[in-house]
Amino acid sequence: MFKNSALFRLHLIVFLWGFTAILGKLIHANAHILSFYRMLFAAFFLFVFIRFFKKESLKVSKKLFIQLSVIGGFMAFHWFCFFYSIKVSNVSIALSCLSLSTLFAAILEPIIFKRKVDVSEVVMGVVIVICMGLIFKTEFHYKEGIFYGILTALFGTVFSVFNGKIFGKTSSGNIIFYEIFSGCIILSVFYLLTGQITTLNEISGRDLTLIVILASVFTAFPMLESVNLMKYISPFTLILTVNLEPVYGIILAFFIFGESEQMSPIFYGASLIMILAIIVNGVLKARKSTAIKAPN
């Protein structure tokens, strides 16, 4: 019963993550305003939850705080590039580019964790590159959105890989809070240096309301819930289900926005192949892991 409940909750949060892209298009504010306020409000909600509901300490060492701040910077630019990709192209383009995260992970993980390169990951990477090449060729008018979509995948992969290095050094809630809070500060400094800081007040009440919903229901809650679900489901199940995020998002975008989200048959075919390649690779890894652990 607990497992079935956990799987339902898992699909719910993946659905919420997929809907994040929809909100990104519904919110009229530009990408840098949207990213800043999302992180600001998400950090606030996480602080209130951790300190006043769970009544846990937020104390971390100076060294860990610096590490979390650097990772938070990658998270901030990951979200900025994601929303910018949506603004200059559409939801489908931004979400399809997320599939490249698996390719970047196949390159970065062996370097960071000092392990051998997995042949299956290399093959999968080649398949994804070919599919992205087809998408770029057929949807060339969205080249700027594809470029920022690729950056989204790259920054997201760096964020995830380095997160794996610090997991367990403090509570998961603290990790998420300090990364989002630090990301917000880093964006503020970046906007200050680029002269964009004064534009942060150029936001309507409608957009502010939607961003509060985005920061709470679609950011803080899913991130905390995904951590809690690790008690009941395997990391493999989590990773495999998270790969459905682009599927949920692209389908929702098609029905909500209609013509602006209608893509060529080649786009849908290439996207499907990329997602299937990631899932197949995950299944093969799980079987390989089970075979290694099985008793003689």
Tab-separated table of C-alpha atoms in Angstrom:
chain	number	residue	atom	x	y	z
A	1	MET	CA	0.000	0.000	0.000
A	2	PHE	CA	2.820	2.387	0.931
A	3	LYS	CA	4.615	1.573	-2.313
A	4	ASN	CA	1.503	2.230	-4.422
A	5	SER	CA	0.928	5.485	-2.571
A	6	ALA	CA	4.567	6.464	-3.109
A	7	LEU	CA	4.331	5.762	-6.849
A	8	PHE	CA	1.201	7.913	-7.089
A	9	ARG	CA	2.950	10.749	-5.230
A	10	LEU	CA	5.977	10.334	-7.481
A	11	HIS	CA	3.917	10.696	-10.650
A	12	LEU	CA	2.142	13.665	-9.074
A	13	ILE	CA	5.365	15.584	-8.462
A	14	VAL	CA	6.682	14.715	-11.943
A	15	PHE	CA	3.401	16.040	-13.340
A	16	LEU	CA	3.892	19.213	-11.269
A	17	TRP	CA	7.435	19.578	-12.635
A	18	GLY	CA	6.076	19.142	-16.151
A	19	PHE	CA	3.500	21.876	-15.475
A	20	THR	CA	6.318	24.243	-14.452
A	21	ALA	CA	7.014	24.867	-18.140
A	22	ILE	CA	3.323	25.688	-18.708
A	23	LEU	CA	3.442	28.308	-15.956
A	24	GLY	CA	6.666	29.636	-17.436
A	25	LYS	CA	4.761	30.466	-20.615
A	26	LEU	CA	1.622	31.728	-18.834
A	27	ILE	CA	3.662	34.196	-16.759
A	28	HIS	CA	4.294	37.305	-18.856
A	29	ALA	CA	7.340	38.497	-16.901
A	30	ASN	CA	10.655	37.884	-18.652
A	31	ALA	CA	12.995	35.041	-17.739
A	32	HIS	CA	15.300	36.889	-15.349
A	33	ILE	CA	12.425	38.360	-13.306
A	34	LEU	CA	10.639	34.999	-13.270
A	35	SER	CA	13.752	33.081	-12.152
A	36	PHE	CA	14.601	35.586	-9.400
A	37	TYR	CA	11.147	35.634	-7.797
A	38	ARG	CA	10.732	31.881	-8.136
A	39	MET	CA	13.909	31.327	-6.116
A	40	LEU	CA	13.116	34.112	-3.641
A	41	PHE	CA	9.673	32.787	-2.762
A	42	ALA	CA	10.758	29.122	-2.857
A	43	ALA	CA	13.578	29.910	-0.391
A	44	PHE	CA	11.081	31.690	1.877
A	45	PHE	CA	8.633	28.771	1.851
A	46	LEU	CA	11.424	26.276	2.526
A	47	PHE	CA	12.751	28.390	5.410
A	48	VAL	CA	9.317	28.578	7.042
A	49	PHE	CA	8.716	24.847	6.595
A	50	ILE	CA	12.112	23.739	7.934
A	51	ARG	CA	12.340	26.162	10.873
A	52	PHE	CA	8.726	26.437	12.023
A	53	PHE	CA	7.020	23.216	10.921
A	54	LYS	CA	9.815	20.652	11.146
A	55	LYS	CA	11.680	22.793	13.707
A	56	GLU	CA	15.054	21.717	12.395
A	57	SER	CA	18.340	23.627	12.488
A	58	LEU	CA	19.617	25.320	9.354
A	59	LYS	CA	23.180	25.429	10.635
A	60	VAL	CA	25.864	24.203	8.222
A	61	SER	CA	29.639	24.576	8.123
A	62	LYS	CA	31.237	27.454	6.222
A	63	LYS	CA	32.836	25.015	3.767
A	64	LEU	CA	29.522	23.297	3.035
A	65	PHE	CA	27.763	26.644	2.675
A	66	ILE	CA	30.270	27.678	-0.014
A	67	GLN	CA	29.795	24.358	-1.821
A	68	LEU	CA	26.014	24.715	-1.693
A	69	SER	CA	26.272	28.297	-2.941
A	70	VAL	CA	28.274	27.242	-5.999
A	71	ILE	CA	25.774	24.476	-6.778
A	72	GLY	CA	22.949	26.971	-6.213
A	73	GLY	CA	24.495	29.165	-8.885
A	74	PHE	CA	24.249	26.347	-11.411
A	75	MET	CA	20.634	25.787	-10.344
A	76	ALA	CA	19.849	29.486	-10.836
A	77	PHE	CA	21.259	29.626	-14.356
A	78	HIS	CA	19.601	26.288	-15.158
A	79	TRP	CA	16.198	27.807	-14.346
A	80	PHE	CA	17.006	31.094	-16.077
A	81	CYS	CA	18.007	29.323	-19.319
A	82	PHE	CA	14.953	27.052	-19.084
A	83	PHE	CA	12.495	29.951	-18.868
A	84	TYR	CA	14.394	31.972	-21.469
A	85	SER	CA	14.213	29.020	-23.858
A	86	ILE	CA	10.442	28.927	-23.355
A	87	LYS	CA	10.110	32.676	-23.912
A	88	VAL	CA	12.047	32.721	-27.200
A	89	SER	CA	10.661	29.421	-28.556
A	90	ASN	CA	8.025	27.323	-26.791
A	91	VAL	CA	7.452	24.711	-24.090
A	92	SER	CA	8.029	21.726	-26.388
A	93	ILE	CA	11.481	22.902	-27.484
A	94	ALA	CA	12.623	23.673	-23.929
A	95	LEU	CA	11.439	20.306	-22.588
A	96	SER	CA	12.825	18.223	-25.449
A	97	CYS	CA	16.285	19.694	-24.833
A	98	LEU	CA	16.194	18.339	-21.265
A	99	SER	CA	16.902	14.899	-22.724
A	100	LEU	CA	20.470	16.076	-23.284
A	101	SER	CA	20.969	15.983	-19.505
A	102	THR	CA	21.514	12.245	-19.755
A	103	LEU	CA	24.211	12.747	-22.387
A	104	PHE	CA	25.985	15.391	-20.292
A	105	ALA	CA	25.752	13.125	-17.237
A	106	ALA	CA	27.385	10.298	-19.201
A	107	ILE	CA	30.333	12.629	-19.836
A	108	LEU	CA	30.565	14.406	-16.467
A	109	GLU	CA	29.877	11.578	-14.009
A	110	PRO	CA	32.932	9.459	-14.963
A	111	ILE	CA	35.089	12.573	-14.542
A	112	ILE	CA	33.612	13.746	-11.232
A	113	PHE	CA	33.195	10.312	-9.624
A	114	LYS	CA	36.291	8.845	-11.302
A	115	ARG	CA	34.556	5.814	-12.778
A	116	LYS	CA	34.842	4.085	-16.133
A	117	VAL	CA	32.830	5.329	-19.084
A	118	ASP	CA	29.727	3.187	-19.660
A	119	VAL	CA	29.482	1.986	-23.278
A	120	SER	CA	25.667	1.939	-23.159
A	121	GLU	CA	25.701	5.590	-22.106
A	122	VAL	CA	27.932	6.466	-25.051
A	123	VAL	CA	25.570	4.677	-27.473
A	124	MET	CA	22.582	6.419	-25.913
A	125	GLY	CA	24.438	9.732	-26.185
A	126	VAL	CA	24.992	9.203	-29.922
A	127	VAL	CA	21.272	8.453	-30.385
A	128	ILE	CA	20.314	11.640	-28.495
A	129	VAL	CA	22.753	13.781	-30.495
A	130	ILE	CA	21.332	12.437	-33.777
A	131	CYS	CA	17.775	13.142	-32.601
A	132	MET	CA	18.686	16.657	-31.453
A	133	GLY	CA	20.340	17.209	-34.831
A	134	LEU	CA	17.075	16.293	-36.554
A	135	ILE	CA	15.114	18.621	-34.278
A	136	PHE	CA	17.547	21.468	-34.915
A	137	LYS	CA	17.349	20.915	-38.667
A	138	THR	CA	13.547	20.829	-38.825
A	139	GLU	CA	12.928	23.519	-36.169
A	140	PHE	CA	15.805	25.860	-37.107
A	141	HIS	CA	13.594	28.923	-36.577
A	142	TYR	CA	13.748	28.053	-32.864
A	143	LYS	CA	17.568	28.012	-32.859
A	144	GLU	CA	17.861	30.490	-29.961
A	145	GLY	CA	15.434	28.457	-27.864
A	146	ILE	CA	17.349	25.260	-28.663
A	147	PHE	CA	20.660	26.920	-27.715
A	148	TYR	CA	19.332	27.981	-24.310
A	149	GLY	CA	17.620	24.602	-23.950
A	150	ILE	CA	21.015	22.933	-24.367
A	151	LEU	CA	22.460	25.273	-21.699
A	152	THR	CA	19.518	24.334	-19.474
A	153	ALA	CA	20.437	20.662	-19.751
A	154	LEU	CA	24.135	21.379	-19.160
A	155	PHE	CA	23.645	23.544	-16.049
A	156	GLY	CA	21.045	21.108	-14.707
A	157	THR	CA	23.426	18.179	-15.131
A	158	VAL	CA	26.297	19.977	-13.381
A	159	PHE	CA	23.909	20.868	-10.555
A	160	SER	CA	22.704	17.266	-10.190
A	161	VAL	CA	26.157	15.654	-10.414
A	162	PHE	CA	27.703	17.928	-7.774
A	163	ASN	CA	24.631	17.462	-5.598
A	164	GLY	CA	25.491	13.773	-5.565
A	165	LYS	CA	28.907	14.637	-4.141
A	166	ILE	CA	27.511	16.454	-1.089
A	167	PHE	CA	24.491	14.246	-0.385
A	168	GLY	CA	24.428	13.195	3.274
A	169	LYS	CA	26.595	16.063	4.593
A	170	THR	CA	23.491	17.775	5.992
A	171	SER	CA	19.727	17.282	5.805
A	172	SER	CA	18.141	17.261	2.363
A	173	GLY	CA	15.964	20.213	3.392
A	174	ASN	CA	19.045	22.262	4.242
A	175	ILE	CA	20.687	21.358	0.935
A	176	ILE	CA	17.654	22.454	-1.081
A	177	PHE	CA	17.135	25.641	0.966
A	178	TYR	CA	20.721	26.890	0.769
A	179	GLU	CA	21.009	26.083	-2.926
A	180	ILE	CA	17.851	27.999	-3.800
A	181	PHE	CA	18.644	30.876	-1.408
A	182	SER	CA	22.216	31.163	-2.725
A	183	GLY	CA	20.968	30.966	-6.299
A	184	CYS	CA	18.666	33.897	-5.614
A	185	ILE	CA	21.574	35.942	-4.201
A	186	ILE	CA	23.812	35.038	-7.160
A	187	LEU	CA	21.102	36.108	-9.608
A	188	SER	CA	20.767	39.404	-7.705
A	189	VAL	CA	24.506	40.069	-8.016
A	190	PHE	CA	24.437	39.096	-11.700
A	191	TYR	CA	21.518	41.445	-12.393
A	192	LEU	CA	23.241	44.215	-10.419
A	193	LEU	CA	26.396	43.889	-12.494
A	194	THR	CA	24.458	43.773	-15.789
A	195	GLY	CA	22.178	46.686	-14.876
A	196	GLN	CA	19.012	44.561	-14.852
A	197	ILE	CA	18.379	44.879	-11.106
A	198	THR	CA	16.046	47.866	-11.556
A	199	THR	CA	13.717	45.850	-13.781
A	200	LEU	CA	12.827	43.416	-10.992
A	201	ASN	CA	9.966	45.669	-9.901
A	202	GLU	CA	8.431	45.501	-13.373
A	203	ILE	CA	5.991	42.740	-12.528
A	204	SER	CA	2.199	42.649	-12.450
A	205	GLY	CA	0.052	41.391	-9.596
A	206	ARG	CA	-1.150	38.550	-11.837
A	207	ASP	CA	2.385	37.392	-12.562
A	208	LEU	CA	3.386	37.724	-8.919
A	209	THR	CA	0.469	35.504	-7.885
A	210	LEU	CA	1.383	32.868	-10.469
A	211	ILE	CA	5.043	32.953	-9.374
A	212	VAL	CA	4.027	32.416	-5.726
A	213	ILE	CA	2.075	29.335	-6.863
A	214	LEU	CA	5.057	28.240	-8.982
A	215	ALA	CA	7.472	28.669	-6.046
A	216	SER	CA	5.310	26.823	-3.509
A	217	VAL	CA	3.194	24.152	-5.227
A	218	PHE	CA	5.478	23.511	-8.197
A	219	THR	CA	8.941	24.036	-6.644
A	220	ALA	CA	9.296	23.779	-2.850
A	221	PHE	CA	6.714	21.016	-2.389
A	222	PRO	CA	7.907	18.680	-5.211
A	223	MET	CA	11.565	19.045	-4.206
A	224	LEU	CA	10.872	18.146	-0.582
A	225	GLU	CA	8.464	15.391	-1.563
A	226	SER	CA	10.978	13.803	-3.950
A	227	VAL	CA	13.433	13.533	-1.056
A	228	ASN	CA	10.808	11.938	1.216
A	229	LEU	CA	9.882	9.419	-1.488
A	230	MET	CA	13.420	8.018	-1.502
A	231	LYS	CA	12.427	6.151	1.692
A	232	TYR	CA	9.860	4.099	-0.229
A	233	ILE	CA	11.073	3.804	-3.819
A	234	SER	CA	14.375	3.012	-5.478
A	235	PRO	CA	16.544	5.706	-7.091
A	236	PHE	CA	16.054	3.838	-10.375
A	237	THR	CA	12.258	4.217	-10.167
A	238	LEU	CA	12.659	7.891	-9.313
A	239	ILE	CA	15.007	8.594	-12.228
A	240	LEU	CA	12.919	6.587	-14.683
A	241	THR	CA	9.697	8.367	-13.715
A	242	VAL	CA	11.303	11.805	-13.771
A	243	ASN	CA	12.080	11.150	-17.438
A	244	LEU	CA	8.335	11.444	-18.042
A	245	GLU	CA	8.478	15.176	-17.215
A	246	PRO	CA	8.971	16.232	-20.861
A	247	VAL	CA	6.154	13.886	-21.916
A	248	TYR	CA	3.681	15.401	-19.453
A	249	GLY	CA	4.787	18.932	-20.310
A	250	ILE	CA	4.676	18.562	-24.091
A	251	ILE	CA	1.212	16.936	-23.999
A	252	LEU	CA	-0.134	19.610	-21.631
A	253	ALA	CA	1.348	22.399	-23.748
A	254	PHE	CA	-0.242	20.975	-26.891
A	255	PHE	CA	-3.736	20.981	-25.365
A	256	ILE	CA	-3.393	24.272	-23.464
A	257	PHE	CA	-1.637	26.483	-26.036
A	258	GLY	CA	-2.724	24.776	-29.248
A	259	GLU	CA	-1.207	26.069	-32.473
A	260	SER	CA	1.862	27.728	-30.918
A	261	GLU	CA	2.937	24.322	-29.575
A	262	GLN	CA	2.257	22.292	-32.721
A	263	MET	CA	5.547	20.883	-33.976
A	264	SER	CA	6.595	18.844	-37.002
A	265	PRO	CA	6.193	15.022	-37.037
A	266	ILE	CA	10.008	14.740	-37.040
A	267	PHE	CA	10.156	16.691	-33.758
A	268	TYR	CA	7.721	14.316	-32.028
A	269	GLY	CA	9.426	11.255	-33.487
A	270	ALA	CA	12.895	12.405	-32.428
A	271	SER	CA	11.666	13.376	-28.949
A	272	LEU	CA	10.017	9.985	-28.500
A	273	ILE	CA	13.196	8.159	-29.555
A	274	MET	CA	15.276	10.205	-27.085
A	275	ILE	CA	12.928	9.472	-24.197
A	276	LEU	CA	12.760	5.768	-25.091
A	277	ALA	CA	16.581	5.619	-25.310
A	278	ILE	CA	16.858	7.064	-21.793
A	279	ILE	CA	14.269	4.612	-20.432
A	280	VAL	CA	15.865	1.587	-22.128
A	281	ASN	CA	19.274	2.613	-20.805
A	282	GLY	CA	17.797	2.866	-17.304
A	283	VAL	CA	16.231	-0.599	-17.562
A	284	LEU	CA	19.521	-2.125	-18.761
A	285	LYS	CA	21.401	-0.472	-15.887
A	286	ALA	CA	18.887	-1.784	-13.371
A	287	ARG	CA	19.197	-5.349	-14.718
A	288	LYS	CA	22.982	-5.096	-14.694
A	289	SER	CA	22.950	-3.843	-11.104
A	290	THR	CA	20.605	-6.676	-10.054
A	291	ALA	CA	22.835	-9.262	-11.751
A	292	ILE	CA	25.902	-7.959	-9.902
A	293	LYS	CA	24.161	-8.019	-6.530
A	294	ALA	CA	22.561	-11.442	-7.028
A	295	PRO	CA	24.103	-14.248	-4.901
A	296	ASN	CA	25.994	-17.061	-6.631
